[in-house]
XYZ file of C-alpha atoms in Angstrom:
256
model
C 41.779 -5.360 73.136
C 39.951 -2.133 71.781
C 41.235 0.865 73.162
C 39.404 3.115 75.714
C 37.173 5.567 73.612
C 39.287 8.813 75.361
C 42.417 7.686 73.824
C 40.679 6.972 70.206
C 40.914 9.714 67.674
C 37.651 11.861 66.374
C 36.615 10.226 62.924
C 34.277 12.602 60.485
C 32.403 10.110 58.015
C 31.026 12.413 54.973
C 29.181 10.702 52.864
C 26.792 11.938 49.716
C 23.411 11.437 48.833
C 22.299 12.242 45.276
C 18.825 10.709 44.241
C 19.213 7.333 46.750
C 17.822 7.908 49.789
C 16.715 4.447 50.310
C 20.076 3.665 49.721
C 21.819 5.998 52.205
C 19.139 4.194 55.081
C 21.071 1.449 54.269
C 24.718 2.360 54.658
C 23.098 4.555 58.044
C 21.771 1.662 59.440
C 24.913 0.031 58.337
C 27.026 2.803 60.713
C 24.584 2.288 63.580
C 25.936 -1.127 64.030
C 29.901 0.041 63.955
C 32.156 -0.118 67.123
C 33.956 2.975 66.827
C 33.326 5.288 69.618
C 34.444 8.566 68.239
C 32.972 9.215 65.373
C 31.075 12.010 63.833
C 28.918 11.193 60.606
C 28.249 13.882 58.153
C 25.524 13.417 55.577
C 25.728 15.815 52.507
C 22.263 15.705 50.375
C 23.536 17.128 46.598
C 21.086 18.681 44.982
C 18.625 15.440 45.435
C 14.887 16.251 43.595
C 13.438 14.812 46.673
C 15.758 15.589 49.622
C 17.151 12.899 52.592
C 15.961 15.504 55.283
C 13.750 12.861 56.814
C 16.945 11.099 56.987
C 18.360 13.782 59.439
C 14.952 12.918 61.518
C 15.649 9.121 61.314
C 19.341 9.184 62.572
C 19.422 12.676 64.903
C 23.279 11.360 65.404
C 24.060 12.957 61.944
C 24.928 16.153 61.317
C 22.629 17.274 57.845
C 24.417 19.339 55.274
C 21.873 20.637 52.655
C 23.793 22.164 49.286
C 20.686 22.864 47.230
C 22.333 21.339 44.388
C 24.894 18.729 42.426
C 28.333 20.214 43.503
C 29.627 16.629 41.955
C 31.712 13.783 43.754
C 34.451 16.205 45.110
C 31.900 19.496 45.593
C 29.877 17.584 47.730
C 32.234 15.662 50.291
C 34.225 19.337 50.696
C 31.205 20.868 51.356
C 30.414 18.435 53.914
C 34.182 19.079 55.283
C 32.672 22.384 56.662
C 30.991 20.597 59.349
C 33.918 18.303 60.227
C 35.935 18.291 63.143
C 38.097 15.210 63.212
C 41.143 14.054 63.593
C 40.590 11.689 60.566
C 38.175 12.359 57.005
C 36.477 9.039 55.943
C 34.671 10.215 52.581
C 32.645 6.972 52.280
C 30.096 6.386 49.234
C 26.250 6.010 50.314
C 26.650 2.927 48.238
C 28.487 1.185 50.785
C 28.067 -1.238 53.746
C 30.764 -1.500 56.374
C 31.794 -4.184 59.127
C 31.241 -3.423 62.194
C 34.683 -2.918 63.899
C 36.039 -1.378 60.163
C 37.714 2.322 61.577
C 39.782 0.316 64.130
C 42.115 -0.845 61.472
C 42.165 2.121 59.781
C 43.308 4.480 62.272
C 45.844 1.912 63.578
C 47.753 2.021 60.245
C 47.900 5.802 60.374
C 48.846 5.345 63.485
C 52.079 3.346 62.714
C 53.580 5.729 60.166
C 53.430 9.928 59.844
C 53.794 10.195 56.500
C 50.503 8.322 55.561
C 47.928 10.515 54.284
C 45.330 8.279 52.779
C 44.258 4.566 53.490
C 41.478 2.753 51.975
C 40.685 -0.772 52.780
C 39.924 -3.588 50.785
C 36.359 -3.727 49.356
C 34.214 -6.428 48.113
C 31.142 -6.384 45.635
C 27.752 -6.053 47.664
C 26.296 -8.747 45.737
C 28.873 -11.201 46.093
C 30.240 -10.605 49.150
C 33.351 -12.810 48.704
C 34.401 -11.200 45.784
C 37.329 -8.610 45.578
C 36.664 -4.980 43.829
C 39.201 -3.760 45.570
C 43.188 -4.626 47.458
C 45.050 -1.783 46.101
C 45.945 -0.512 42.739
C 48.509 -0.100 40.247
C 49.715 3.201 38.582
C 47.944 4.817 36.302
C 49.375 4.928 32.666
C 50.628 8.636 31.247
C 49.548 7.256 27.933
C 46.358 5.475 28.678
C 44.985 7.132 31.292
C 43.774 3.620 33.173
C 45.066 2.184 36.112
C 44.306 -1.669 37.481
C 42.352 -2.822 39.972
C 44.179 -5.575 42.125
C 42.270 -8.396 42.915
C 39.213 -7.258 40.684
C 36.624 -10.364 40.681
C 38.766 -12.592 42.447
C 37.376 -14.680 45.298
C 38.960 -13.612 48.914
C 41.548 -16.804 49.811
C 43.273 -14.525 51.620
C 45.807 -13.572 49.185
C 45.800 -9.518 49.813
C 46.189 -9.742 53.446
C 49.118 -7.869 53.718
C 48.996 -3.530 53.650
C 51.131 -1.719 51.400
C 51.893 1.044 49.940
C 49.634 1.668 47.221
C 49.202 4.524 43.910
C 45.678 6.312 44.650
C 42.881 5.356 47.429
C 39.530 3.858 46.445
C 37.122 6.759 45.777
C 34.594 4.622 47.487
C 35.834 4.470 50.996
C 39.083 6.836 51.307
C 40.202 8.128 54.593
C 42.505 11.095 54.864
C 44.470 12.882 57.931
C 44.247 16.274 58.754
C 47.722 16.411 58.272
C 47.136 16.505 54.632
C 43.889 18.465 54.129
C 45.924 20.985 55.580
C 48.945 20.915 53.424
C 46.910 20.284 50.119
C 43.551 21.513 50.882
C 40.228 20.548 49.831
C 39.955 18.074 46.248
C 39.602 20.071 43.425
C 36.180 20.298 41.707
C 37.216 20.440 37.989
C 35.815 17.002 37.061
C 32.426 16.818 38.445
C 32.686 13.044 39.123
C 35.482 10.093 38.289
C 38.920 10.268 38.220
C 39.105 13.011 41.380
C 40.666 10.608 43.923
C 43.131 9.738 41.402
C 43.788 13.670 40.858
C 44.158 14.264 45.074
C 46.025 11.050 45.677
C 48.729 12.764 42.422
C 48.461 16.373 44.776
C 49.525 13.959 47.861
C 51.939 11.954 46.679
C 54.075 15.335 44.903
C 52.932 16.916 48.735
C 55.412 13.802 50.566
C 52.351 11.572 51.501
C 52.182 7.671 51.210
C 48.798 6.329 50.575
C 47.990 2.551 51.757
C 45.812 -0.357 51.693
C 44.574 -1.863 54.846
C 43.437 -5.179 54.719
C 41.760 -5.771 58.009
C 39.058 -3.220 57.128
C 36.106 -4.357 54.940
C 33.405 -3.044 53.306
C 30.767 -3.654 50.560
C 29.991 -1.949 47.460
C 26.639 -1.522 45.694
C 28.470 0.633 43.231
C 27.390 3.247 40.736
C 23.372 3.768 42.392
C 23.695 6.963 41.659
C 24.586 7.150 38.079
C 23.711 3.830 36.663
C 26.300 0.947 36.391
C 26.795 1.292 32.014
C 25.373 4.720 32.002
C 25.735 7.176 29.014
C 26.671 9.896 32.103
C 29.329 7.625 33.902
C 31.077 7.014 30.364
C 30.985 10.580 29.463
C 32.739 11.836 32.564
C 35.144 8.808 32.833
C 35.977 9.716 29.099
C 36.647 13.370 29.138
C 38.404 12.893 33.023
C 40.786 10.640 32.230
C 42.019 13.095 29.154
C 41.736 15.878 31.886
C 43.766 14.031 34.482
C 46.635 13.124 31.793
C 46.850 16.944 31.486
C 47.112 17.775 35.154
C 49.295 15.500 36.421
C 51.650 13.503 33.785
C 54.908 14.607 32.016
C 56.448 12.575 29.401
C 55.890 8.861 29.475
C 56.222 8.812 33.722
C 53.272 6.741 35.032
C 51.629 8.293 37.856
């Protein structure tokens, strides 16, 4: 049985649009169908060639922020946080769609352990709805700067139904607490695109917060709708930021 609305903490959901208004509209329609009663939605337009202000008219429940320029992943989300008033904050990619009850397990996971700073849901590929993209992450190698995604490409047959601590959240859907935000501050904007959530997780871990995977919450990811799935832009930032991450967060041969 769901808790009464007045007892549920407020969740501020931030999503960033960059030249993908139609995709963002699909997410907002998905969010209209969700059941969590204490939610504010903040839509950030991150310097799109055709700003998505029309969505603010179609979805009047949404708080609209126009940055006027492309601030990157962290910068766009940080801009949305200026309007956020929740007890918890969820950064959700605009190229996702969600299960109607996806927020309840995330909030409940935080309530079970005060040391939890971040939680990510189980994530599927949108075009293959029962194929897993994410059921947790392994540690990042201090040599290669890469880590592995647990369950990637597997059919979901219930093999990843246990919530557990993981090394870092998934950037497509990551919830974090106000306590974490107030202690470590905004996400670093030096990366512009990719590796930001890994950096933020490393900072959070050093500050004493744990990071969890919550399988009862489900999200479907269309993946790389803004940058392209195999684009030169994506390849450049992955390569550049892997080296930047290693410089910022590795010591000797110790994994992060």
